[in-house]
């Protein structure tokens, strides 16, 4: 990631620059590597990004355009991309908001 992108990300809502998996693995190959969720139901799952720093889908699209592509999307382009992302929405499972039952010893704080 170039310096400009890092500065831009820091100015978008994250109080500090998250270095991704490299903070855990100490491997420079993991710098700025994050787990990425599926786009299914993305319109129903704000806030966005790994740190929840962006509240709306249109704003997330604008940020990704600037950071990943170096482009400022027009409002019309943002609307089209958001419409596409909304088309990936399906019914949520009935137990979507329930806390999963973990096996005994499955998680130790």
PDB file of C-alpha atoms in Angstrom:
ATOM      1  CA  UNK A   1       0.000   0.000   0.000  1.00  0.00           C
ATOM      2  CA  UNK A   2       1.461   3.352  -0.879  1.00  0.00           C
ATOM      3  CA  UNK A   3       1.885   6.203   1.589  1.00  0.00           C
ATOM      4  CA  UNK A   4      -0.947   8.273   0.101  1.00  0.00           C
ATOM      5  CA  UNK A   5      -3.434   5.428   0.540  1.00  0.00           C
ATOM      6  CA  UNK A   6      -2.335   4.892   4.135  1.00  0.00           C
ATOM      7  CA  UNK A   7      -2.779   8.600   4.914  1.00  0.00           C
ATOM      8  CA  UNK A   8      -6.174   8.591   3.191  1.00  0.00           C
ATOM      9  CA  UNK A   9      -7.357   5.565   5.157  1.00  0.00           C
ATOM     10  CA  UNK A  10      -6.236   7.178   8.407  1.00  0.00           C
ATOM     11  CA  UNK A  11      -8.221  10.315   7.562  1.00  0.00           C
ATOM     12  CA  UNK A  12     -11.452   8.409   6.833  1.00  0.00           C
ATOM     13  CA  UNK A  13     -12.427   7.471  10.352  1.00  0.00           C
ATOM     14  CA  UNK A  14      -9.928   4.993  11.745  1.00  0.00           C
ATOM     15  CA  UNK A  15      -8.090   6.665  14.625  1.00  0.00           C
ATOM     16  CA  UNK A  16      -4.932   4.647  13.927  1.00  0.00           C
ATOM     17  CA  UNK A  17      -3.657   2.767  10.915  1.00  0.00           C
ATOM     18  CA  UNK A  18      -4.485  -0.910  11.358  1.00  0.00           C
ATOM     19  CA  UNK A  19      -1.718  -3.038   9.887  1.00  0.00           C
ATOM     20  CA  UNK A  20      -3.965  -6.071   9.549  1.00  0.00           C
ATOM     21  CA  UNK A  21      -2.735  -9.614  10.185  1.00  0.00           C
ATOM     22  CA  UNK A  22       0.887  -8.481  10.444  1.00  0.00           C
ATOM     23  CA  UNK A  23       0.166  -7.219  13.975  1.00  0.00           C
ATOM     24  CA  UNK A  24      -0.474 -10.858  14.910  1.00  0.00           C
ATOM     25  CA  UNK A  25       1.848 -12.791  12.589  1.00  0.00           C
ATOM     26  CA  UNK A  26       4.754 -10.288  12.568  1.00  0.00           C
ATOM     27  CA  UNK A  27       5.125 -11.154   8.864  1.00  0.00           C
ATOM     28  CA  UNK A  28       5.580  -8.191   6.494  1.00  0.00           C
ATOM     29  CA  UNK A  29       3.731 -10.240   3.856  1.00  0.00           C
ATOM     30  CA  UNK A  30       0.606  -9.801   5.978  1.00  0.00           C
ATOM     31  CA  UNK A  31       0.763  -5.990   6.097  1.00  0.00           C
ATOM     32  CA  UNK A  32      -2.725  -4.557   5.436  1.00  0.00           C
ATOM     33  CA  UNK A  33      -4.217  -8.035   4.923  1.00  0.00           C
ATOM     34  CA  UNK A  34      -7.709  -8.338   6.409  1.00  0.00           C
ATOM     35  CA  UNK A  35     -10.402 -10.992   6.428  1.00  0.00           C
ATOM     36  CA  UNK A  36     -12.986  -9.926   3.877  1.00  0.00           C
ATOM     37  CA  UNK A  37     -16.635 -10.802   4.353  1.00  0.00           C
ATOM     38  CA  UNK A  38     -18.905 -11.969   1.574  1.00  0.00           C
ATOM     39  CA  UNK A  39     -20.876  -9.311  -0.300  1.00  0.00           C
ATOM     40  CA  UNK A  40     -24.105 -11.264   0.214  1.00  0.00           C
ATOM     41  CA  UNK A  41     -26.502  -9.072   2.227  1.00  0.00           C
ATOM     42  CA  UNK A  42     -23.882  -6.302   2.375  1.00  0.00           C
ATOM     43  CA  UNK A  43     -26.633  -3.654   2.212  1.00  0.00           C
ATOM     44  CA  UNK A  44     -28.070  -5.033   5.462  1.00  0.00           C
ATOM     45  CA  UNK A  45     -24.867  -5.222   7.481  1.00  0.00           C
ATOM     46  CA  UNK A  46     -23.508  -1.759   8.304  1.00  0.00           C
ATOM     47  CA  UNK A  47     -21.206  -0.358   9.568  1.00  0.00           C
ATOM     48  CA  UNK A  48     -18.544  -1.125   6.986  1.00  0.00           C
ATOM     49  CA  UNK A  49     -14.875  -2.054   6.925  1.00  0.00           C
ATOM     50  CA  UNK A  50     -12.970  -4.103   9.451  1.00  0.00           C
ATOM     51  CA  UNK A  51     -13.205  -1.361  12.063  1.00  0.00           C
ATOM     52  CA  UNK A  52     -16.777  -0.177  11.415  1.00  0.00           C
ATOM     53  CA  UNK A  53     -15.525   3.306  10.562  1.00  0.00           C
ATOM     54  CA  UNK A  54     -17.960   3.949   7.668  1.00  0.00           C
ATOM     55  CA  UNK A  55     -21.697   4.055   8.407  1.00  0.00           C
ATOM     56  CA  UNK A  56     -23.289   3.887   4.942  1.00  0.00           C
ATOM     57  CA  UNK A  57     -22.897   1.741   1.845  1.00  0.00           C
ATOM     58  CA  UNK A  58     -22.629   4.720  -0.545  1.00  0.00           C
ATOM     59  CA  UNK A  59     -19.813   6.189   1.541  1.00  0.00           C
ATOM     60  CA  UNK A  60     -18.060   2.792   1.645  1.00  0.00           C
ATOM     61  CA  UNK A  61     -18.239   2.630  -2.165  1.00  0.00           C
ATOM     62  CA  UNK A  62     -16.738   6.123  -2.425  1.00  0.00           C
ATOM     63  CA  UNK A  63     -13.904   5.234  -0.040  1.00  0.00           C
ATOM     64  CA  UNK A  64     -13.069   2.024  -1.897  1.00  0.00           C
ATOM     65  CA  UNK A  65     -13.030   3.893  -5.195  1.00  0.00           C
ATOM     66  CA  UNK A  66     -10.533   6.401  -3.818  1.00  0.00           C
ATOM     67  CA  UNK A  67      -8.345   3.998  -1.855  1.00  0.00           C
ATOM     68  CA  UNK A  68      -8.300   0.943  -4.122  1.00  0.00           C
ATOM     69  CA  UNK A  69      -8.739   2.485  -7.558  1.00  0.00           C
ATOM     70  CA  UNK A  70      -7.541   6.054  -7.087  1.00  0.00           C
ATOM     71  CA  UNK A  71     -10.824   7.350  -8.553  1.00  0.00           C
ATOM     72  CA  UNK A  72     -13.527   9.668  -7.312  1.00  0.00           C
ATOM     73  CA  UNK A  73     -16.802   8.061  -8.371  1.00  0.00           C
ATOM     74  CA  UNK A  74     -19.625  10.333  -9.522  1.00  0.00           C
ATOM     75  CA  UNK A  75     -22.877  10.210  -7.559  1.00  0.00           C
ATOM     76  CA  UNK A  76     -24.418   8.356 -10.511  1.00  0.00           C
ATOM     77  CA  UNK A  77     -21.675   5.706 -10.473  1.00  0.00           C
ATOM     78  CA  UNK A  78     -22.021   5.312  -6.711  1.00  0.00           C
ATOM     79  CA  UNK A  79     -25.791   4.830  -7.120  1.00  0.00           C
ATOM     80  CA  UNK A  80     -25.264   2.150  -9.767  1.00  0.00           C
ATOM     81  CA  UNK A  81     -22.719   0.272  -7.676  1.00  0.00           C
ATOM     82  CA  UNK A  82     -24.944   0.470  -4.584  1.00  0.00           C
ATOM     83  CA  UNK A  83     -27.909  -0.806  -6.638  1.00  0.00           C
ATOM     84  CA  UNK A  84     -25.797  -3.772  -7.744  1.00  0.00           C
ATOM     85  CA  UNK A  85     -24.700  -4.488  -4.170  1.00  0.00           C
ATOM     86  CA  UNK A  86     -28.318  -4.288  -2.999  1.00  0.00           C
ATOM     87  CA  UNK A  87     -29.216  -6.878  -5.645  1.00  0.00           C
ATOM     88  CA  UNK A  88     -27.062  -9.332  -3.666  1.00  0.00           C
ATOM     89  CA  UNK A  89     -29.492  -9.099  -0.743  1.00  0.00           C
ATOM     90  CA  UNK A  90     -31.521 -12.141   0.148  1.00  0.00           C
ATOM     91  CA  UNK A  91     -33.629 -13.137   3.121  1.00  0.00           C
ATOM     92  CA  UNK A  92     -31.701 -13.377   6.358  1.00  0.00           C
ATOM     93  CA  UNK A  93     -31.804 -16.663   8.242  1.00  0.00           C
ATOM     94  CA  UNK A  94     -34.286 -16.635  11.122  1.00  0.00           C
ATOM     95  CA  UNK A  95     -31.503 -17.060  13.658  1.00  0.00           C
ATOM     96  CA  UNK A  96     -29.280 -14.343  12.146  1.00  0.00           C
ATOM     97  CA  UNK A  97     -29.163 -12.186  15.293  1.00  0.00           C
ATOM     98  CA  UNK A  98     -28.829 -15.034  17.805  1.00  0.00           C
ATOM     99  CA  UNK A  99     -25.573 -15.733  19.595  1.00  0.00           C
ATOM    100  CA  UNK A 100     -24.259 -19.091  18.367  1.00  0.00           C
ATOM    101  CA  UNK A 101     -23.973 -21.982  20.804  1.00  0.00           C
ATOM    102  CA  UNK A 102     -20.325 -22.922  21.096  1.00  0.00           C
ATOM    103  CA  UNK A 103     -19.161 -26.365  22.173  1.00  0.00           C
ATOM    104  CA  UNK A 104     -17.788 -26.628  25.726  1.00  0.00           C
ATOM    105  CA  UNK A 105     -14.244 -25.331  25.797  1.00  0.00           C
ATOM    106  CA  UNK A 106     -14.667 -23.882  22.303  1.00  0.00           C
ATOM    107  CA  UNK A 107     -13.690 -20.414  23.473  1.00  0.00           C
ATOM    108  CA  UNK A 108     -11.529 -19.424  26.386  1.00  0.00           C
ATOM    109  CA  UNK A 109     -11.239 -15.697  27.102  1.00  0.00           C
TER     110      UNK A 109
END
